[in-house]
Amino acid sequence: MSIEVRNLSKQFGTFAALRDVSLEVHSGELLALLGPSGSGKTTLLRVIAGLDVADAGQVLFQGEDATDQHVRERQVGFVFQHYALFRNMTIFENVAFGLRVRPKNVRPPDAEIRDRVHDLLKLVQLDWLAERYPHQLSGGQRQRIALARALAVEPKVLLLDEPFGALDAKVRKELRSWLRRLHDDMHITSVFVTHDQEEALEVADRVVVMNGGRIEQVGTPDEVYENPASPFVYEFLGNVNLFHSRLHRGRAWIDGIEVDAPEHAEAEELAATAYVRPHDIEVDRVAKDEAALAARVTHVLSVGPIVRLELIREDSKDKNPIQVEISKERFRELQLVRGDQVFIKPRRFDLFPNQIH
Amino acid sequence: MSTFKQHSILPGFNLALGFTLLYLSLIVLIPLSAAFIRTTELTWEEFWFAVTTPRVLASYRLTFGAAFAAALVNAVFGLLVAWVLVRYRFPGKKLIDALVDLPFALPTAVAGIALTALYAGNGWIGQYLEPLGIKVAFTPIGVFVALTFIGLPFVVRTVQPVLEDIESELEEAAAMLGANRLQTFLRIIFPTIFPALMTGFALAFARAIGEYGSVIFIAGNMPMVSEITPLLIITKLEQYDYAGATALAVVMLVISFILLLVINLLQWWGRRRSALA
């Protein structure tokens, strides 16, 4: 089932959690809402679920207005960050809850409930825990039970609020790929909230980057990582180096290096910032041309296939360290140690005019 | 001894345990056993006669019956008060929260006099009840009213923190799964607060059984009708019948102990079912 939200706004006191947010979730896709805390991602999810009511705007399921529909009628499955399992019930009863509370005329018979619950517990690979209580389970197990419980009522849409937020790194990674496989099998329209960019980029079909109650960018993981639409997205997704720049009539000067900037043809003497990913910086022992900046190696981290260097500019007032990533082979070729002088050159970059505050 | 001892950051297990035992002995066990010892002055026949006269039996019925009814009413309405105090925000909430403790702090005699003045035939409330044929003061109903008054804080104060601990997420989860409000309350919230509610009930009940000060003013103390057991004990003491008084005390003690034990068992059962232990 597709979801559409139109012009949602939501205010908590003086804090604007959502500002005129519009978004479409395609049927069967797995969408990530990514952003720092306070960006409005959880509020957006809760408004879609019907747990919060927006001040303005609409929520549509499959093209039909569901804005005023009660939580119970939306047929939405919801998974909470802290599981919210019913601690007075066994795992079996937790999963069966949604079926047991149905009105008599639509409630499946006991035998069917039993079969359905066991099928779901098998799906989350925890059918051997049916008679345990939630407090006897680990965090990862609890979250899988919470998912099984949400799926028991056969929701049209699955919403997950920071589903792996309370788990440790290893369990998190396992569950992440498990969720991806599960979604590939079930194709249920799913939206999950996360502040972990790696999680969003790895799991989701599309990523929605949010900031300050607004959507900054929507796109596939590749699109948002490779072509960030704004400085915020650049800085939020992965590491990035900032260079002071100047724009003038289609030309740009990145810390003195002159380059073409055709997309800024109308710019007149504009202060700007160049955003460069650590792996988009070339490093050399000697300056191949004038368009290279001298720097000194202050730190080398050579664990793993990627070697990370920290450099300080030599000929500039800008003494912020520059992060560079090069391959192990390149690192062996250059034989760099701390204190060496190198020349660097941005290979790929994006220029954004500075915001006038 | 060392097998009981567990490693702890804070030292002083032996000292603390020793002090606890001594303190409990001095304050609770020795005075109580004195009551038992005093009754040995009576023969079995005398003891049995003293504790089973019709007037005494009537007083047991009133004391335990009214205390049970009052505790039951407090369990229901105390839960309601706790619910309102935890769930809603309204002006004057802090004041109402403080008012709940008033029955704790007020001298019970004051409470008794105040209630009597209110419910007497010419009192503020009594004057409207009397034409309806309802007499509260100087009847068993009056006893029940006084016991309800003094027991309220116990239920509110035990249920309140547990209710505060229930995450709103649990209710949201239940709603998302299609449960209506009644189902959410009966299946999720009530099982969670049940042990605390039982504790509050037990405390209110125990307090009501032993209550004396507020009751004697409003009860009218008519033999066979509105006379509570603690009053009978005092009456016997005033007649220098110390052994008879302690005999009644022992009976009350044993019944109270059994009742509290039963409530504790219920609580343990409830807690096991809600798997909080």
XYZ file of C-alpha atoms in Angstrom:
634
model
C 0.000 0.000 0.000
C 1.402 3.404 -0.883
C 1.556 6.236 1.607
C 1.425 9.908 0.821
C 1.747 12.841 3.171
C 0.853 16.340 2.052
C 2.012 19.582 3.650
C 2.278 18.249 7.177
C 3.059 20.738 9.927
C 3.335 20.017 13.616
C 4.256 22.300 16.462
C 5.241 21.298 20.011
C 4.888 24.518 21.983
C 7.321 26.861 20.261
C 9.253 24.029 18.638
C 8.335 23.262 15.032
C 8.768 19.507 14.633
C 7.444 19.393 11.067
C 7.348 22.286 8.603
C 5.259 21.704 5.517
C 6.491 18.184 4.822
C 5.310 16.325 1.729
C 6.447 12.833 0.850
C 5.425 9.790 -1.128
C 6.214 6.236 -0.128
C 5.802 3.778 -2.983
C 3.982 0.518 -2.485
C 6.333 -2.248 -1.336
C 9.420 -0.141 -0.778
C 11.623 0.121 2.285
C 12.143 3.782 3.088
C 14.473 5.288 5.679
C 13.816 8.579 7.448
C 17.283 9.791 8.348
C 18.237 12.811 10.391
C 19.744 14.060 13.644
C 17.638 14.166 16.800
C 15.040 16.920 16.661
C 14.844 16.762 12.872
C 11.212 15.637 12.966
C 11.699 12.116 11.635
C 10.025 10.349 14.560
C 7.178 12.875 14.597
C 6.593 12.240 10.892
C 6.468 8.490 11.541
C 4.081 8.913 14.461
C 1.791 11.147 12.408
C 1.687 8.514 9.667
C 0.846 5.906 12.318
C -1.848 8.105 13.825
C -0.134 8.247 17.230
C 0.352 11.992 16.833
C -1.982 14.397 15.118
C -0.544 16.992 12.766
C -1.607 20.639 13.078
C -2.047 20.852 9.317
C -1.748 18.578 6.323
C -2.986 15.194 5.183
C -1.986 11.548 5.361
C -3.189 9.310 2.533
C -3.064 5.532 2.346
C -3.415 4.203 -1.188
C -4.763 7.566 -2.242
C -7.454 7.643 0.441
C -7.452 10.300 3.119
C -6.631 8.701 6.482
C -5.886 11.910 8.386
C -8.834 11.506 10.733
C -8.712 7.741 10.968
C -8.078 6.292 14.417
C -4.877 4.351 15.079
C -6.901 1.158 15.408
C -8.412 1.492 11.937
C -5.267 2.344 10.007
C -3.997 -1.231 9.770
C -0.488 -0.128 10.480
C 2.169 -2.201 12.228
C 4.430 -0.231 14.535
C 7.731 -1.256 16.101
C 9.036 0.853 18.977
C 12.650 1.615 19.798
C 12.294 0.118 23.259
C 10.207 -2.826 22.022
C 7.135 -2.035 24.199
C 6.471 -5.733 24.761
C 3.747 -6.554 27.279
C 5.770 -7.807 30.213
C 2.852 -9.543 31.905
C 2.405 -11.861 28.918
C 4.433 -14.683 27.437
C 6.059 -14.203 24.055
C 3.284 -16.287 22.533
C 0.580 -14.093 24.080
C 2.407 -10.944 23.020
C 2.334 -12.026 19.388
C -1.244 -13.316 19.698
C -2.476 -10.076 21.303
C -3.540 -8.356 18.095
C -5.650 -11.367 17.097
C -7.127 -11.958 20.558
C -8.477 -8.419 20.938
C -10.447 -8.585 17.707
C -14.228 -8.456 17.989
C -15.764 -11.936 18.245
C -17.132 -12.044 14.708
C -13.731 -11.464 13.061
C -11.526 -13.185 15.630
C -9.908 -16.336 14.262
C -10.510 -19.549 16.247
C -7.925 -20.496 18.890
C -6.336 -23.202 16.760
C -5.786 -20.751 13.925
C -4.321 -18.149 16.265
C -1.918 -20.787 17.559
C -0.805 -21.704 14.043
C -0.416 -18.086 12.973
C 1.630 -17.165 16.028
C 3.916 -20.148 15.598
C 4.391 -19.326 11.924
C 5.383 -15.787 12.834
C 7.716 -16.952 15.588
C 9.340 -19.264 13.041
C 9.642 -16.349 10.648
C 11.623 -14.381 13.238
C 13.449 -17.612 14.143
C 12.396 -17.562 17.787
C 9.653 -20.197 18.038
C 11.571 -21.931 20.839
C 10.964 -18.901 23.083
C 7.153 -18.989 22.914
C 6.585 -19.685 26.614
C 9.189 -17.230 27.948
C 8.497 -13.752 29.260
C 9.959 -10.606 27.647
C 12.408 -9.948 30.486
C 14.062 -13.316 29.828
C 15.030 -12.291 26.285
C 17.964 -10.307 24.935
C 17.404 -6.947 23.262
C 17.776 -8.335 19.747
C 15.324 -11.138 20.472
C 12.823 -8.706 21.973
C 12.927 -6.522 18.895
C 12.309 -9.499 16.622
C 9.323 -10.465 18.796
C 8.048 -6.889 18.579
C 8.266 -7.205 14.804
C 6.425 -10.538 14.819
C 3.731 -8.985 17.015
C 3.310 -6.079 14.598
C 3.077 -8.474 11.636
C 0.477 -10.679 13.343
C -2.396 -8.354 12.449
C -1.327 -8.410 8.782
C -0.722 -4.676 8.501
C -0.730 -2.942 5.150
C 2.174 -0.768 6.264
C 5.031 -1.383 8.678
C 6.522 1.540 10.597
C 9.682 1.161 12.673
C 10.900 3.830 15.078
C 14.673 3.517 15.507
C 14.226 -0.254 15.616
C 17.880 -1.005 16.297
C 18.664 2.089 18.349
C 18.833 0.319 21.705
C 21.000 -2.590 20.535
C 24.757 -3.045 20.535
C 26.774 -2.687 17.347
C 27.077 -6.349 16.419
C 23.428 -7.318 16.977
C 22.466 -4.176 15.148
C 24.361 -5.176 12.023
C 22.875 -8.669 12.060
C 19.327 -7.426 12.512
C 19.819 -4.826 9.830
C 20.591 -7.329 7.092
C 17.955 -9.668 8.509
C 15.336 -6.918 8.190
C 16.434 -6.300 4.613
C 16.018 -10.012 3.735
C 12.655 -10.135 5.510
C 11.453 -7.150 3.533
C 12.620 -8.728 0.282
C 10.488 -11.771 1.107
C 7.366 -9.929 2.256
C 7.326 -6.730 0.202
C 5.317 -4.865 2.774
C 5.545 -1.078 2.489
C 7.894 -0.126 5.318
C 9.209 3.113 6.761
C 11.922 3.145 9.379
C 13.446 5.976 11.342
C 17.142 6.113 12.099
C 19.875 8.582 12.949
C 22.533 6.147 11.758
C 23.507 7.027 8.177
C 25.244 3.699 7.631
C 22.050 1.875 8.604
C 19.915 3.986 6.276
C 22.265 3.675 3.316
C 22.727 -0.050 3.765
C 19.122 -1.155 4.287
C 16.760 1.239 2.539
C 15.541 1.395 -1.053
C 15.260 5.142 -0.689
C 16.485 7.541 1.947
C 14.760 10.698 3.157
C 17.201 13.066 4.829
C 15.504 15.388 7.310
C 16.730 18.439 9.160
C 14.930 20.981 11.322
C 11.460 19.678 10.467
C 12.080 19.763 6.719
C 13.031 17.228 4.086
C 16.478 18.044 2.720
C 16.682 15.342 0.096
C 14.951 12.188 -1.084
C 16.773 9.609 -3.140
C 18.346 6.199 -3.409
C 21.311 5.617 -1.074
C 23.629 6.152 -4.053
C 21.991 9.434 -5.038
C 22.061 10.988 -1.599
C 25.618 9.886 -0.934
C 27.085 10.742 -4.318
C 25.046 13.855 -5.062
C 24.068 15.532 -1.828
C 21.604 18.317 -2.491
C 22.699 20.568 0.333
C 25.618 21.254 2.669
C 23.622 19.595 5.460
C 23.256 16.315 3.567
C 26.964 16.446 2.686
C 27.961 16.802 6.300
C 25.409 14.358 7.660
C 26.223 11.528 5.259
C 29.827 10.566 5.805
C 32.922 12.667 6.337
C 33.605 15.751 4.293
C 36.284 18.439 4.048
C 35.382 22.081 3.683
C 37.443 24.526 1.623
C 36.891 28.262 1.479
C 36.044 29.256 -2.074
C 34.990 32.115 -4.251
C 32.596 32.030 -7.205
C 32.631 34.416 -10.139
C 30.852 33.987 -13.468
C 31.223 30.254 -13.888
C 34.685 30.089 -12.390
C 35.582 29.069 -8.859
C 38.675 29.462 -6.755
C 39.010 26.710 -4.196
C 41.637 27.981 -1.848
C 43.377 29.552 -4.782
C 42.992 26.667 -7.232
C 41.006 27.874 -10.205
C 38.403 25.497 -11.579
C 35.341 25.530 -13.845
C 31.974 25.901 -12.169
C 29.456 26.092 -15.010
C 26.430 25.605 -12.741
C 27.257 28.919 -11.034
C 27.410 31.035 -14.211
C 25.396 33.922 -12.749
C 27.429 34.212 -9.567
C 29.092 37.539 -9.009
C 31.923 37.583 -6.475
C 30.206 35.129 -4.186
C 31.778 33.558 -1.093
C 31.270 29.804 -1.194
C 32.376 26.546 0.385
C 33.685 23.535 -1.492
C 32.681 20.134 -0.067
C 35.116 17.334 -0.778
C 34.859 13.723 0.397
C 38.052 12.300 1.979
C 38.399 9.748 -0.828
C 38.077 12.438 -3.501
C 41.382 14.056 -2.654
C 44.528 13.179 -4.598
C 47.762 12.994 -2.653
C 51.234 13.292 -4.211
C 54.815 13.613 -3.046
C 55.521 16.328 -5.626
C 53.364 19.101 -7.033
C 52.349 18.019 -10.577
C 51.039 21.457 -11.479
C 50.304 24.742 -9.805
C 46.831 23.637 -8.844
C 47.946 21.712 -5.775
C 48.021 22.658 -2.121
C 50.956 21.977 0.140
C 50.181 20.135 3.366
C 51.928 18.181 6.090
C 50.947 14.745 7.371
C 50.021 14.942 11.052
C 48.407 11.560 11.544
C 48.334 8.191 9.803
C 45.766 5.469 10.510
C 46.656 2.449 8.410
C 44.367 -0.253 9.815
C 42.268 -2.030 7.180
C 42.206 -1.666 3.378
C 41.726 2.097 3.510
C 44.428 4.322 4.977
C 43.246 7.497 6.606
C 45.526 10.534 6.715
C 45.146 13.751 8.589
C 46.819 16.732 6.993
C 47.379 20.344 7.953
C 47.662 23.001 5.267
C 51.020 24.722 5.116
C 50.319 27.795 3.024
C 46.946 28.826 4.396
C 45.453 30.490 7.419
C 42.966 27.631 7.475
C 44.447 25.211 10.000
C 41.517 22.817 10.205
C 42.804 19.278 9.653
C 41.951 17.725 6.289
C 40.821 14.102 6.227
C 42.051 12.041 3.303
C 41.424 8.405 2.462
C 43.696 6.508 0.085
C 44.007 2.843 -0.794
C 46.628 0.658 0.860
C 48.459 0.263 -2.480
C 48.681 4.006 -2.979
C 49.860 4.371 0.601
C 52.659 1.822 -0.010
C 53.681 3.666 -3.184
C 53.923 6.988 -1.367
C 55.483 5.550 1.791
C 54.150 8.359 3.914
C 55.054 8.906 7.537
C 54.100 11.585 9.970
C 55.722 14.911 9.230
C 56.108 14.372 5.445
C 55.184 17.148 3.092
C 52.579 16.299 0.444
C 50.584 18.065 -2.270
C 46.847 17.598 -2.448
C 44.219 18.318 -5.032
C 40.446 17.875 -4.841
C 39.369 15.390 -7.519
C 35.603 15.800 -7.082
C 33.801 18.513 -5.179
C 30.540 20.401 -4.841
C 30.323 24.134 -4.403
C 27.624 25.749 -2.295
C 27.402 29.531 -1.934
C 27.685 30.525 1.731
C 24.370 31.232 3.420
C 24.047 34.863 4.362
C 22.969 34.938 7.978
C 26.267 -17.112 58.764
C 28.848 -16.594 56.070
C 26.723 -18.590 53.604
C 24.069 -15.840 53.713
C 26.608 -13.145 53.286
C 26.848 -11.718 49.807
C 29.582 -9.520 48.549
C 28.472 -5.936 48.630
C 30.022 -2.563 47.953
C 28.679 -1.232 51.216
C 30.134 -2.936 54.286
C 28.364 -3.765 57.532
C 26.116 -6.720 56.720
C 26.521 -8.220 60.210
C 26.018 -4.935 61.977
C 23.003 -3.969 59.874
C 21.333 -7.367 60.278
C 22.001 -7.358 64.013
C 20.541 -3.913 64.374
C 17.489 -4.839 62.307
C 16.755 -7.851 64.492
C 17.257 -5.931 67.722
C 15.110 -3.060 66.529
C 12.281 -5.310 65.373
C 12.434 -7.200 68.663
C 12.258 -4.101 70.793
C 9.601 -2.317 68.791
C 7.427 -5.144 67.502
C 8.091 -8.635 68.797
C 8.503 -8.055 72.540
C 5.364 -5.901 72.970
C 3.354 -8.376 70.921
C 4.572 -11.395 72.813
C 3.745 -9.568 76.054
C 0.121 -9.629 74.916
C 0.316 -13.369 74.412
C 2.000 -13.928 77.755
C -0.604 -11.857 79.550
C -3.417 -14.041 78.224
C -1.859 -17.120 79.849
C -3.328 -15.855 83.115
C -6.626 -17.130 81.748
C -7.590 -20.765 81.420
C -8.685 -22.004 78.004
C -12.324 -21.901 79.055
C -12.037 -18.352 80.386
C -10.158 -17.256 77.263
C -12.680 -18.837 74.939
C -15.566 -17.313 76.879
C -13.966 -13.862 76.868
C -13.469 -13.820 73.092
C -16.799 -15.357 72.031
C -19.485 -13.443 73.902
C -22.177 -12.181 71.490
C -21.138 -8.580 72.058
C -17.522 -9.372 71.164
C -18.521 -11.400 68.124
C -20.639 -8.491 66.890
C -17.659 -6.184 67.297
C -15.441 -8.509 65.196
C -18.002 -8.491 62.445
C -18.156 -4.718 62.457
C -14.403 -4.146 62.738
C -13.333 -6.572 60.036
C -16.391 -6.070 57.853
C -16.202 -2.277 57.826
C -12.412 -2.359 57.417
C -12.705 -4.733 54.461
C -15.460 -2.698 52.825
C -13.529 0.540 53.378
C -10.335 -0.947 51.936
C -12.271 -2.228 48.933
C -13.816 1.181 48.275
C -10.383 2.767 48.670
C -8.871 0.307 46.215
C -11.362 1.400 43.553
C -11.399 5.138 44.227
C -7.756 5.344 45.287
C -6.855 3.859 41.925
C -9.026 6.472 40.270
C -7.366 9.306 42.201
C -3.896 7.944 41.403
C -4.874 7.641 37.743
C -6.064 11.247 37.586
C -2.953 12.505 39.384
C -0.603 10.590 37.063
C -2.373 10.944 33.735
C -3.822 14.437 33.639
C -2.451 17.897 34.042
C -4.769 20.473 35.520
C -4.488 23.585 37.658
C -4.263 22.814 41.372
C -2.888 19.325 40.757
C -0.046 19.827 43.271
C -2.561 20.914 45.891
C -4.746 17.865 45.358
C -1.671 15.682 45.437
C -0.818 17.133 48.845
C -4.414 16.780 50.079
C -4.195 13.019 49.603
C -1.703 12.833 52.478
C -3.926 14.743 54.875
C -5.531 11.652 56.449
C -1.962 10.529 57.295
C -1.133 13.727 59.086
C -4.412 14.661 60.750
C -4.861 13.461 64.344
C -7.480 10.751 64.018
C -9.619 12.253 66.785
C -9.853 15.454 64.758
C -10.951 13.481 61.748
C -13.549 11.700 63.862
C -14.968 14.900 65.252
C -15.029 16.560 61.842
C -16.786 13.603 60.221
C -19.290 13.401 63.070
C -20.097 17.088 62.746
C -20.638 16.652 59.000
C -22.750 13.514 59.122
C -24.753 14.058 62.300
C -28.502 14.564 61.812
C -28.042 18.340 61.954
C -24.658 18.438 60.184
C -23.847 19.879 56.750
C -24.302 16.611 54.932
C -26.355 14.726 57.510
C -29.296 17.148 57.269
C -29.838 16.201 53.629
C -29.373 12.486 54.204
C -31.710 12.210 57.163
C -34.932 12.998 55.205
C -33.917 10.187 52.823
C -33.836 7.811 55.759
C -30.046 7.458 55.688
C -28.324 7.797 59.028
C -24.559 7.845 58.883
C -23.310 9.120 62.218
C -23.689 6.752 65.165
C -24.296 3.727 62.887
C -22.038 1.110 61.222
C -22.108 3.283 58.085
C -20.345 5.976 60.086
C -17.620 3.502 61.016
C -17.228 2.642 57.347
C -16.991 6.332 56.383
C -14.277 7.009 58.973
C -12.258 3.964 57.908
C -12.525 4.959 54.261
C -11.200 8.404 55.130
C -8.099 7.170 56.920
C -7.260 4.462 54.363
C -7.282 6.498 51.153
C -3.615 7.619 51.052
C -2.311 4.043 51.256
C -3.801 2.988 47.935
C -2.992 6.244 46.140
C 0.624 6.306 47.297
C 1.362 2.693 46.415
C -0.304 2.710 42.996
C 0.920 6.146 41.885
C 4.621 5.288 41.290
C 3.780 2.064 39.449
C 1.331 3.891 37.235
C 3.957 6.526 36.502
C 6.338 3.775 35.388
C 4.009 2.401 32.729
C 5.361 3.663 29.429
C 2.793 5.278 27.187
C 4.372 3.148 24.460
C 2.675 0.077 25.892
C -0.731 1.643 25.429
C 0.230 2.893 21.981
C 1.416 -0.581 21.032
C -1.878 -2.067 22.214
C -3.859 0.514 20.231
C -1.784 -0.132 17.105
C -2.636 -3.810 17.440
C -6.321 -2.951 17.455
C -7.147 -3.098 21.172
C -9.808 -0.701 22.410
C -9.399 1.274 25.634
C -11.114 -1.252 27.865
C -9.032 -4.103 26.458
C -5.863 -2.067 26.899
C -6.737 -1.354 30.520
C -7.824 -4.870 31.427
C -5.087 -6.757 29.608
C -2.092 -4.436 29.897
C -2.426 -1.813 32.623
C -4.391 -3.644 35.292
C -2.146 -6.733 35.431
C 0.848 -4.421 35.796
C -0.537 -2.411 38.705
C -2.337 -5.334 40.374
C 0.478 -6.183 42.842
C 0.785 -2.545 43.910
C -2.969 -2.247 44.219
C -3.006 -5.307 46.485
C -0.274 -3.782 48.642
C -2.264 -0.580 48.962
C -5.396 -2.556 49.757
C -3.567 -4.562 52.431
C -2.130 -1.450 54.033
C -5.480 0.351 54.047
C -7.175 -2.759 55.425
C -4.591 -3.254 58.177
C -4.759 0.398 59.130
C -8.579 0.284 59.270
C -8.641 -2.792 61.514
C -6.493 -1.028 64.093
C -8.176 2.369 63.803
C -9.606 3.732 67.036
C -9.477 7.490 67.323
C -11.633 8.586 64.401
C -14.147 5.748 64.776
C -15.211 6.164 68.396
C -16.570 9.656 67.758
C -18.706 8.804 64.782
C -19.681 5.237 65.731
C -21.953 6.019 68.678
C -20.525 2.852 70.262
C -23.802 1.054 70.781
C -23.198 -2.530 71.968
C -24.058 -5.150 69.338
C -24.519 -2.442 66.687
C -21.725 0.071 66.307
C -19.058 -1.002 68.715
C -15.606 -1.861 67.343
C -13.231 -4.366 68.912
C -10.506 -1.836 69.829
C -13.159 0.031 71.854
C -14.068 -3.161 73.685
C -10.408 -3.597 74.576
C -10.292 -0.096 76.036
C -13.529 -0.744 77.937
C -12.035 -3.868 79.457
C -8.882 -2.002 80.396
C -10.927 0.674 82.132
C -12.535 -2.111 84.160
C -9.058 -3.381 85.107
C -9.745 -6.600 83.172
C -6.218 -6.726 81.708
C -6.305 -10.420 80.846
C -9.646 -10.067 79.057
C -8.332 -7.085 77.086
C -5.227 -8.934 75.987
C -7.336 -11.964 75.031
C -9.227 -9.788 72.554
C -5.952 -8.274 71.405
C -4.561 -11.717 70.690
C -7.600 -12.663 68.621
C -7.303 -9.467 66.569
C -3.598 -10.056 66.145
C -4.063 -13.590 64.876
C -6.884 -12.674 62.487
C -4.944 -9.676 61.152
C -1.872 -11.805 60.667
C -3.790 -14.467 58.759
C -5.483 -11.858 56.560
C -2.210 -10.135 55.746
C -0.651 -13.501 54.964
C -3.466 -14.303 52.538
C -3.085 -10.899 50.868
C 0.644 -11.435 50.565
C 0.034 -14.776 48.903
C -2.373 -13.140 46.465
C 0.220 -10.497 45.733
C 2.937 -13.072 45.149
C 0.619 -14.896 42.797
C -0.221 -11.669 40.956
C 3.417 -10.724 40.665
C 4.350 -14.121 39.352
C 1.640 -13.873 36.747
C 2.800 -10.468 35.652
C 6.380 -11.790 35.772
C 7.813 -8.712 37.362
C 9.751 -10.666 39.950
